[in-house]
């Protein structure tokens, strides 16, 4: 299954990715550095997109003029395969004052994303074919890039009775998750894993032992002690990962572990992978670039679940991302209204937005200082759909065009021009970051153009 909105993946099932139809792109990106790590491509080239497909990759200056095609002068710019985010919250249905499918996909496209996978902890939650059908219908009208919708593992996200997983899969669920909440009861998860083998679609897990984390508002450690705040210990996460990897192995089922935050969690994943457990996992830009030291500011934009942890944990996540123990980057984009964040830290809602800053934050904090090679970052940003059966976009002739055009040297202040997202609880707000997405082509259509980025049109 590749990134094409409304494309069938065969077998008569509903397509897993849905988005709005629109005019197919015709453009020439001249002389940009084309970087596609999987194809071994890293060179200045002309990239020709015709009717939404990559029609030609030529030596710089080698692409012919095409009547009516937009010309992007790409010298000094990067052209990358579009990113795929396996974990976003678009708040539809029920919390459209925080985000909706139009603002959420515009925010994603502004971050270089060509597809996102939306979580199901909505209001009501997406635990029935009827609710799933209604959000998919809305995506066909409102989504500027394709969205894959997960459905809940349990009815009402109550953690007790399983949803109709086979029916939801047929109705287009791309996978299953109760994200926002863990599946605390091992017997319930075990039965879900048995159904997953039949229904297909990975089960994505928010790993947290609710008894261990109960009452905590930040990482348990030196900083929580200094601030006098109740902490969430790292073992709240790692013990659940160990439990669920054991269950997945026992049942021969496939799981995807969401938002790793701690060294012990990385170690549990490495251990499980060594045992051939069918497990993949993700880490977020905030856990890869920030620590619980940021909480000393008492700014609620640093409150998320799992919480920011220590520098040692952060280093383990970076090492895991580099060596592939951590498969992909996920933003866990979690928009909240101002009144839910502009309150004392302990009372604030959990979660931060991140679609518009993922590349810039990781490029600034990890690539520019030489901590992580650019091609590894690009790989981990583009392969986020794979746990859900979505192939990573590629820059190759014949492929549907999914391209992020980025100025790697442009320094900008996050939030100075506002956000495309309806919410502005971004933990990098006010920071200067280097690297900015100028244009995104998703599923063969131009989904985003930076306002300041002028294009030429050949006559
Ligand atoms: Zn979560
Ligand atoms: Zn989440």
Short mmCIF file of C-alpha atoms and ligand atoms in Angstrom, two decimals:
data_model
loop_
_atom_site.label_atom_id
_atom_site.label_comp_id
_atom_site.label_asym_id
_atom_site.label_seq_id
_atom_site.Cartn_x
_atom_site.Cartn_y
_atom_site.Cartn_z
CA UNK A 1 0.00 0.00 0.00
CA UNK A 2 1.56 3.27 -1.05
CA UNK A 3 0.64 6.86 -0.29
CA UNK A 4 -2.25 7.52 -2.64
CA UNK A 5 -5.52 8.89 -1.35
CA UNK A 6 -8.55 6.78 -2.22
CA UNK A 7 -6.33 4.19 -3.84
CA UNK A 8 -7.48 0.62 -3.42
CA UNK A 9 -5.06 -1.86 -1.97
CA UNK A 10 -7.00 -4.71 -3.53
CA UNK A 11 -9.11 -7.45 -2.03
CA UNK A 12 -12.32 -5.42 -2.08
CA UNK A 13 -11.67 -3.81 1.29
CA UNK A 14 -12.08 -0.09 1.77
CA UNK A 15 -8.86 1.88 1.02
CA UNK A 16 -6.92 2.62 4.17
CA UNK A 17 -5.92 6.20 3.33
CA UNK A 18 -8.51 8.84 2.54
CA UNK A 19 -8.16 12.45 1.46
CA UNK A 20 -9.66 15.16 -0.68
CA UNK A 21 -9.39 14.94 -4.45
CA UNK A 22 -7.63 17.81 -6.20
CA UNK A 23 -5.72 18.79 -9.30
CA UNK A 24 -2.69 16.65 -10.03
CA UNK A 25 0.62 18.52 -9.74
CA UNK A 26 2.70 19.50 -12.75
CA UNK A 27 6.02 20.96 -11.72
CA UNK A 28 9.76 20.91 -12.20
CA UNK A 29 12.05 21.24 -9.20
CA UNK A 30 15.36 22.34 -10.68
CA UNK A 31 18.71 21.51 -9.18
CA UNK A 32 17.64 20.61 -5.65
CA UNK A 33 19.61 18.06 -3.64
CA UNK A 34 17.46 14.95 -4.06
CA UNK A 35 17.90 12.68 -1.06
CA UNK A 36 16.18 9.29 -1.00
CA UNK A 37 18.14 7.11 1.43
CA UNK A 38 16.44 3.86 0.37
CA UNK A 39 17.25 4.40 -3.27
CA UNK A 40 20.82 5.45 -2.55
CA UNK A 41 20.01 8.77 -4.21
CA UNK A 42 21.83 11.85 -2.92
CA UNK A 43 22.69 14.31 -5.69
CA UNK A 44 21.59 17.57 -7.26
CA UNK A 45 18.97 16.71 -9.86
CA UNK A 46 15.95 18.05 -11.69
CA UNK A 47 12.75 16.39 -10.50
CA UNK A 48 9.84 16.42 -12.92
CA UNK A 49 6.32 15.80 -11.66
CA UNK A 50 3.73 15.30 -14.40
CA UNK A 51 0.07 14.65 -13.63
CA UNK A 52 0.99 13.87 -10.04
CA UNK A 53 3.64 11.28 -10.87
CA UNK A 54 7.41 11.51 -10.77
CA UNK A 55 8.01 11.48 -14.51
CA UNK A 56 11.72 12.13 -14.71
CA UNK A 57 14.85 12.57 -12.60
CA UNK A 58 17.48 14.30 -14.71
CA UNK A 59 20.92 15.85 -14.39
CA UNK A 60 20.65 19.49 -13.27
CA UNK A 61 19.45 21.58 -16.20
CA UNK A 62 18.51 18.43 -18.06
CA UNK A 63 14.77 18.50 -17.56
CA UNK A 64 12.78 19.93 -20.47
CA UNK A 65 10.33 22.81 -20.07
CA UNK A 66 6.77 21.63 -19.73
CA UNK A 67 4.01 23.97 -20.78
CA UNK A 68 2.01 25.16 -17.81
CA UNK A 69 4.24 23.44 -15.29
CA UNK A 70 5.38 25.34 -12.23
CA UNK A 71 9.12 25.73 -11.97
CA UNK A 72 10.74 25.57 -8.56
CA UNK A 73 14.29 26.91 -8.47
CA UNK A 74 15.70 24.29 -6.15
CA UNK A 75 19.35 25.22 -5.93
CA UNK A 76 20.44 25.05 -2.29
CA UNK A 77 17.21 23.26 -1.34
CA UNK A 78 16.54 19.69 -0.31
CA UNK A 79 13.89 17.58 -2.05
CA UNK A 80 13.00 14.62 0.15
CA UNK A 81 10.41 11.87 0.03
CA UNK A 82 7.36 13.13 1.94
CA UNK A 83 7.16 12.23 5.64
CA UNK A 84 4.58 9.87 7.13
CA UNK A 85 3.48 10.35 10.74
CA UNK A 86 2.16 7.20 12.43
CA UNK A 87 0.67 9.05 15.37
CA UNK A 88 -1.38 12.26 15.36
CA UNK A 89 -4.51 13.48 17.12
CA UNK A 90 -6.83 15.36 14.77
CA UNK A 91 -9.64 15.66 17.37
CA UNK A 92 -12.43 14.67 14.96
CA UNK A 93 -15.14 13.97 15.90
CA UNK A 94 -16.04 16.07 18.87
CA UNK A 95 -13.19 18.45 19.68
CA UNK A 96 -13.04 20.60 16.59
CA UNK A 97 -12.24 23.66 18.70
CA UNK A 98 -8.73 22.12 19.04
CA UNK A 99 -8.23 20.84 15.49
CA UNK A 100 -10.15 19.45 12.55
CA UNK A 101 -9.21 17.43 9.51
CA UNK A 102 -8.58 20.52 7.41
CA UNK A 103 -6.38 22.37 9.90
CA UNK A 104 -4.68 19.17 11.02
CA UNK A 105 -3.72 18.08 7.52
CA UNK A 106 -2.66 21.61 6.61
CA UNK A 107 -0.42 21.60 9.68
CA UNK A 108 0.99 18.24 8.61
CA UNK A 109 1.63 19.38 5.05
CA UNK A 110 3.38 22.47 6.44
CA UNK A 111 5.74 20.08 8.20
CA UNK A 112 6.54 18.10 5.03
CA UNK A 113 4.12 15.25 5.74
CA UNK A 114 2.35 13.50 2.87
CA UNK A 115 0.25 11.19 5.06
CA UNK A 116 -0.71 10.85 8.72
CA UNK A 117 -2.32 8.20 10.89
CA UNK A 118 -4.97 9.57 13.22
CA UNK A 119 -5.70 8.21 16.67
CA UNK A 120 -9.18 7.24 17.84
CA UNK A 121 -9.47 8.81 21.33
CA UNK A 122 -12.06 11.21 20.01
CA UNK A 123 -15.51 12.15 21.26
CA UNK A 124 -17.17 9.77 20.63
CA UNK A 125 -14.22 7.43 20.18
CA UNK A 126 -13.83 5.62 16.85
CA UNK A 127 -14.98 2.24 18.08
CA UNK A 128 -17.70 1.46 15.52
CA UNK A 129 -17.96 1.25 11.75
CA UNK A 130 -20.50 4.09 11.84
CA UNK A 131 -18.14 6.58 13.50
CA UNK A 132 -15.24 5.38 11.35
CA UNK A 133 -17.36 5.85 8.22
CA UNK A 134 -18.28 9.39 9.20
CA UNK A 135 -14.68 10.52 9.79
CA UNK A 136 -13.59 8.90 6.55
CA UNK A 137 -16.36 10.78 4.71
CA UNK A 138 -15.17 14.01 6.28
CA UNK A 139 -11.58 13.27 5.25
CA UNK A 140 -12.71 12.90 1.64
CA UNK A 141 -14.01 16.47 1.83
CA UNK A 142 -11.54 18.15 4.15
CA UNK A 143 -8.13 16.43 4.23
CA UNK A 144 -5.44 18.04 2.07
CA UNK A 145 -3.18 15.01 2.61
CA UNK A 146 -4.32 11.38 3.02
CA UNK A 147 -5.28 10.20 6.50
CA UNK A 148 -5.33 6.64 7.80
CA UNK A 149 -7.69 6.19 10.75
CA UNK A 150 -7.07 3.68 13.50
CA UNK A 151 -10.07 2.34 15.38
CA UNK A 152 -10.28 1.52 19.06
CA UNK A 153 -9.19 -1.84 20.41
CA UNK A 154 -11.91 -1.75 23.08
CA UNK A 155 -15.46 -0.42 23.06
CA UNK A 156 -15.64 3.11 24.35
CA UNK A 157 -11.90 2.84 25.12
CA UNK A 158 -13.05 1.32 28.39
CA UNK A 159 -10.42 -1.42 28.28
CA UNK A 160 -12.92 -4.24 28.79
CA UNK A 161 -14.84 -5.49 25.74
CA UNK A 162 -13.18 -5.70 22.35
CA UNK A 163 -14.48 -3.63 19.45
CA UNK A 164 -15.60 -5.42 16.26
CA UNK A 165 -12.07 -5.52 14.91
CA UNK A 166 -12.77 -7.53 11.74
CA UNK A 167 -15.71 -5.30 10.78
CA UNK A 168 -13.68 -2.16 11.50
CA UNK A 169 -10.83 -3.48 9.38
CA UNK A 170 -13.22 -4.07 6.47
CA UNK A 171 -14.64 -0.59 6.97
CA UNK A 172 -11.16 0.90 6.47
CA UNK A 173 -9.46 0.97 9.88
CA UNK A 174 -5.72 1.08 9.24
CA UNK A 175 -4.96 -0.45 12.62
CA UNK A 176 -6.13 -0.43 16.21
CA UNK A 177 -5.27 1.65 19.24
CA UNK A 178 -6.72 2.93 22.49
CA UNK A 179 -3.97 5.58 22.53
CA UNK A 180 -4.47 8.10 25.26
CA UNK A 181 -4.98 5.12 27.51
CA UNK A 182 -3.11 1.86 28.04
CA UNK A 183 -4.79 -1.52 27.77
CA UNK A 184 -4.28 -2.33 31.41
CA UNK A 185 -5.91 -5.76 31.46
CA UNK A 186 -3.49 -8.31 29.96
CA UNK A 187 -6.32 -10.72 29.25
CA UNK A 188 -8.09 -8.10 27.11
CA UNK A 189 -4.93 -7.35 25.16
CA UNK A 190 -4.27 -11.06 24.70
CA UNK A 191 -7.69 -11.52 23.09
CA UNK A 192 -7.15 -8.43 20.94
CA UNK A 193 -3.88 -9.91 19.70
CA UNK A 194 -5.67 -13.13 18.79
CA UNK A 195 -8.18 -11.09 16.74
CA UNK A 196 -5.42 -8.98 15.23
CA UNK A 197 -3.94 -12.07 13.61
CA UNK A 198 -7.28 -12.61 11.86
CA UNK A 199 -8.33 -9.01 11.20
CA UNK A 200 -4.91 -7.72 10.16
CA UNK A 201 -3.80 -4.21 11.04
CA UNK A 202 -1.26 -3.65 13.74
CA UNK A 203 -2.20 -2.86 17.36
CA UNK A 204 -0.53 0.38 18.45
CA UNK A 205 0.08 0.59 22.18
CA UNK A 206 0.28 3.51 24.59
CA UNK A 207 2.37 1.81 27.25
CA UNK A 208 1.72 2.95 30.77
CA UNK A 209 0.94 1.08 33.95
CA UNK A 210 -1.94 3.15 35.35
CA UNK A 211 -1.19 2.07 38.91
CA UNK A 212 2.47 3.07 38.69
CA UNK A 213 1.78 6.39 36.97
CA UNK A 214 -1.29 7.31 39.00
CA UNK A 215 -1.20 10.93 40.15
CA UNK A 216 2.07 11.75 38.38
CA UNK A 217 2.35 14.88 36.27
CA UNK A 218 5.98 14.70 35.12
CA UNK A 219 8.98 12.34 35.08
CA UNK A 220 9.84 10.89 38.48
CA UNK A 221 13.39 11.95 39.28
CA UNK A 222 15.58 14.73 40.58
CA UNK A 223 13.58 17.49 38.90
CA UNK A 224 10.19 16.28 40.19
CA UNK A 225 11.70 16.01 43.65
CA UNK A 226 13.06 19.56 43.44
CA UNK A 227 9.73 20.90 42.21
CA UNK A 228 7.72 18.87 44.69
CA UNK A 229 5.61 17.34 41.95
CA UNK A 230 4.31 13.78 41.77
CA UNK A 231 6.28 11.75 39.24
CA UNK A 232 5.62 9.05 36.63
CA UNK A 233 8.43 6.48 36.90
CA UNK A 234 10.05 5.13 33.73
CA UNK A 235 9.12 1.58 34.79
CA UNK A 236 5.47 2.56 34.29
CA UNK A 237 6.32 2.37 30.57
CA UNK A 238 9.02 -0.29 30.35
CA UNK A 239 7.22 -2.95 32.40
CA UNK A 240 4.19 -2.69 30.12
CA UNK A 241 6.40 -2.92 27.01
CA UNK A 242 7.96 -6.08 28.43
CA UNK A 243 4.53 -7.54 29.20
CA UNK A 244 3.06 -6.73 25.81
CA UNK A 245 6.06 -7.92 23.79
CA UNK A 246 5.80 -11.22 25.68
CA UNK A 247 2.09 -11.44 24.83
CA UNK A 248 2.75 -10.59 21.17
CA UNK A 249 5.39 -13.32 20.98
CA UNK A 250 3.12 -15.83 22.70
CA UNK A 251 0.23 -15.10 20.33
CA UNK A 252 2.31 -14.60 17.18
CA UNK A 253 0.76 -11.16 16.80
CA UNK A 254 2.12 -7.77 15.72
CA UNK A 255 2.36 -4.68 17.91
CA UNK A 256 3.61 -1.14 17.46
CA UNK A 257 4.81 0.62 20.63
CA UNK A 258 4.01 4.31 20.68
CA UNK A 259 6.06 7.23 21.96
CA UNK A 260 9.04 5.60 23.71
CA UNK A 261 10.44 7.93 26.36
CA UNK A 262 12.99 6.03 28.44
CA UNK A 263 16.26 4.10 28.18
CA UNK A 264 14.69 1.03 29.79
CA UNK A 265 11.97 1.08 27.13
CA UNK A 266 14.55 1.11 24.33
CA UNK A 267 16.28 -1.83 26.02
CA UNK A 268 13.01 -3.78 26.24
CA UNK A 269 12.35 -3.20 22.53
CA UNK A 270 15.90 -4.28 21.61
CA UNK A 271 15.45 -7.40 23.71
CA UNK A 272 12.10 -8.19 22.07
CA UNK A 273 13.47 -7.66 18.57
CA UNK A 274 16.36 -10.02 19.37
CA UNK A 275 13.71 -12.63 20.20
CA UNK A 276 11.96 -11.97 16.85
CA UNK A 277 8.88 -10.43 18.41
CA UNK A 278 6.88 -8.68 15.68
CA UNK A 279 7.31 -5.27 17.21
CA UNK A 280 8.03 -1.78 15.89
CA UNK A 281 8.22 1.46 17.80
CA UNK A 282 8.39 5.22 17.50
CA UNK A 283 9.89 8.20 19.32
CA UNK A 284 8.79 11.84 19.23
CA UNK A 285 10.78 14.98 18.39
CA UNK A 286 10.16 16.31 21.92
CA UNK A 287 11.51 13.21 23.64
CA UNK A 288 14.49 13.26 21.27
CA UNK A 289 15.37 16.90 21.91
CA UNK A 290 14.13 17.90 25.39
CA UNK A 291 14.44 16.65 28.97
CA UNK A 292 12.55 17.14 32.23
CA UNK A 293 14.85 20.09 32.95
CA UNK A 294 12.44 22.06 30.72
CA UNK A 295 9.67 21.50 33.29
CA UNK A 296 11.50 23.78 35.74
CA UNK A 297 9.92 26.63 33.74
CA UNK A 298 6.50 25.32 34.87
CA UNK A 299 5.37 25.99 31.31
CA UNK A 300 2.55 23.56 30.48
CA UNK A 301 3.80 23.26 26.92
CA UNK A 302 6.32 20.82 28.42
CA UNK A 303 3.60 18.58 29.84
CA UNK A 304 2.97 15.49 27.78
CA UNK A 305 2.35 11.79 28.30
CA UNK A 306 4.74 10.04 28.49
CA UNK A 307 6.62 12.88 30.19
CA UNK A 308 9.98 14.34 29.15
CA UNK A 309 12.64 12.29 30.92
CA UNK A 310 16.36 12.62 31.66
CA UNK A 311 19.34 13.35 29.44
CA UNK A 312 20.38 9.69 29.75
CA UNK A 313 16.95 8.61 28.47
CA UNK A 314 17.18 11.10 25.62
CA UNK A 315 20.59 9.77 24.60
CA UNK A 316 19.22 6.21 24.57
CA UNK A 317 16.37 7.29 22.27
CA UNK A 318 18.84 8.96 19.89
CA UNK A 319 21.06 5.85 19.87
CA UNK A 320 17.95 3.74 19.22
CA UNK A 321 16.88 5.97 16.35
CA UNK A 322 20.36 5.80 14.85
CA UNK A 323 20.72 2.00 15.07
CA UNK A 324 17.10 1.24 14.08
CA UNK A 325 15.87 -0.10 17.42
CA UNK A 326 13.51 2.88 17.17
CA UNK A 327 11.90 2.44 13.77
CA UNK A 328 10.40 5.83 13.13
CA UNK A 329 9.63 9.35 14.31
CA UNK A 330 6.06 10.16 15.42
CA UNK A 331 4.97 13.60 16.52
CA UNK A 332 2.05 12.54 18.76
CA UNK A 333 0.65 15.90 17.61
CA UNK A 334 -1.86 16.70 20.37
CA UNK A 335 -3.62 20.05 19.94
CA UNK A 336 -5.23 21.65 22.97
CA UNK A 337 -7.15 24.90 23.43
CA UNK A 338 -5.36 27.73 25.25
CA UNK A 339 -7.59 27.49 28.32
CA UNK A 340 -6.51 23.88 28.81
CA UNK A 341 -2.82 24.80 28.79
CA UNK A 342 -2.70 28.27 30.36
CA UNK A 343 -3.34 26.91 33.85
CA UNK A 344 -1.02 25.63 36.60
CA UNK A 345 1.23 22.81 35.36
CA UNK A 346 -0.41 20.13 37.50
CA UNK A 347 -3.86 20.92 36.08
CA UNK A 348 -2.92 21.37 32.43
CA UNK A 349 -3.93 18.98 29.66
CA UNK A 350 -1.32 16.49 28.45
CA UNK A 351 0.17 16.88 25.01
CA UNK A 352 1.89 19.16 22.51
CA UNK A 353 1.53 19.94 18.83
CA UNK A 354 4.47 19.06 16.62
CA UNK A 355 3.68 18.48 12.97
CA UNK A 356 5.01 21.85 11.80
CA UNK A 357 8.28 21.61 13.73
CA UNK A 358 9.30 17.93 13.63
CA UNK A 359 11.86 18.22 10.85
CA UNK A 360 13.20 21.60 11.95
CA UNK A 361 13.60 20.56 15.59
CA UNK A 362 15.38 17.31 14.79
CA UNK A 363 17.48 18.92 12.05
CA UNK A 364 18.54 21.70 14.41
CA UNK A 365 19.15 19.59 17.52
CA UNK A 366 20.47 16.35 16.03
CA UNK A 367 21.62 16.76 12.41
CA UNK A 368 23.40 20.12 12.47
CA UNK A 369 25.49 19.26 15.58
CA UNK A 370 26.51 15.99 13.87
CA UNK A 371 24.64 13.69 16.26
CA UNK A 372 22.49 12.04 13.58
CA UNK A 373 23.16 11.83 9.83
CA UNK A 374 20.56 13.63 7.70
CA UNK A 375 19.85 10.48 5.71
CA UNK A 376 18.96 8.58 8.89
CA UNK A 377 16.58 11.33 9.96
CA UNK A 378 14.94 11.31 6.52
CA UNK A 379 14.58 7.53 6.63
CA UNK A 380 12.95 7.60 10.08
CA UNK A 381 10.58 10.42 9.09
CA UNK A 382 9.46 8.73 5.87
CA UNK A 383 8.92 5.14 7.05
CA UNK A 384 6.36 5.91 9.78
CA UNK A 385 3.53 4.24 7.87
CA UNK A 386 5.26 0.89 7.54
CA UNK A 387 3.97 -0.58 10.82
CA UNK A 388 0.50 0.07 9.37
CA UNK A 389 1.29 -1.34 5.92
CA UNK A 390 1.97 2.00 4.20
CA UNK A 391 5.11 1.90 2.09
CA UNK A 392 7.62 4.68 2.60
CA UNK A 393 7.39 7.29 -0.19
CA UNK A 394 10.25 7.18 -2.67
CA UNK A 395 11.81 9.54 -5.15
CA UNK A 396 11.76 7.34 -8.22
CA UNK A 397 10.35 7.55 -11.71
CA UNK A 398 6.82 6.18 -11.90
CA UNK A 399 6.04 6.76 -8.23
CA UNK A 400 3.16 8.93 -7.11
CA UNK A 401 4.73 12.26 -6.15
CA UNK A 402 5.19 12.63 -2.40
CA UNK A 403 7.87 15.27 -1.96
CA UNK A 404 8.97 17.71 0.74
CA UNK A 405 10.98 20.71 -0.49
CA UNK A 406 13.04 22.14 2.34
CA UNK A 407 15.46 25.01 2.80
CA UNK A 408 18.02 23.45 5.16
CA UNK A 409 19.64 26.79 5.97
CA UNK A 410 16.59 28.93 6.64
CA UNK A 411 16.40 29.91 10.30
CA UNK A 412 12.96 30.85 11.59
CA UNK A 413 11.27 31.57 14.87
CA UNK A 414 8.60 29.00 15.67
CA UNK A 415 5.16 30.55 15.90
CA UNK A 416 6.14 34.07 14.76
CA UNK A 417 3.73 33.76 11.83
CA UNK A 418 1.23 31.73 13.82
CA UNK A 419 0.52 28.08 13.12
CA UNK A 420 -1.46 26.18 10.52
CA UNK A 421 -2.78 24.05 13.37
CA UNK A 422 -5.82 25.47 15.18
CA UNK A 423 -3.90 25.11 18.45
CA UNK A 424 -0.57 26.60 19.43
CA UNK A 425 0.64 24.42 22.30
CA UNK A 426 3.93 23.77 20.51
CA UNK A 427 6.84 23.05 22.84
CA UNK A 428 9.29 24.74 20.44
CA UNK A 429 7.26 27.96 20.24
CA UNK A 430 9.52 31.02 20.32
CA UNK A 431 12.64 28.96 19.54
CA UNK A 432 14.84 29.62 16.53
CA UNK A 433 15.10 26.49 14.40
CA UNK A 434 17.05 25.91 11.20
CA UNK A 435 15.43 24.13 8.27
CA UNK A 436 12.03 25.03 6.89
CA UNK A 437 9.57 23.21 4.69
CA UNK A 438 8.77 25.39 1.68
CA UNK A 439 6.49 23.07 -0.26
CA UNK A 440 4.87 19.68 0.11
CA UNK A 441 3.47 17.45 -2.60
CA UNK A 442 1.23 14.71 -1.19
CA UNK A 443 -0.41 11.91 -3.15
CA UNK A 444 0.44 13.74 -6.38
CA UNK A 445 -1.03 17.11 -5.38
CA UNK A 446 0.54 20.29 -4.07
CA UNK A 447 -0.68 20.30 -0.46
CA UNK A 448 1.34 23.18 0.95
CA UNK A 449 3.38 26.19 -0.10
CA UNK A 450 5.19 28.41 2.36
CA UNK A 451 3.78 31.92 1.91
CA UNK A 452 7.16 33.49 1.21
CA UNK A 453 8.09 30.83 -1.33
CA UNK A 454 7.35 32.15 -4.81
CA UNK A 455 7.08 29.83 -7.74
CA UNK A 456 7.66 30.51 -11.41
CA UNK A 457 5.31 29.22 -14.08
CA UNK A 458 6.71 28.34 -17.48
CA UNK A 459 4.62 29.57 -20.37
ZN1 LIG B 1 -0.24 7.98 24.01
ZN1 LIG B 2 -1.06 10.04 21.28
#
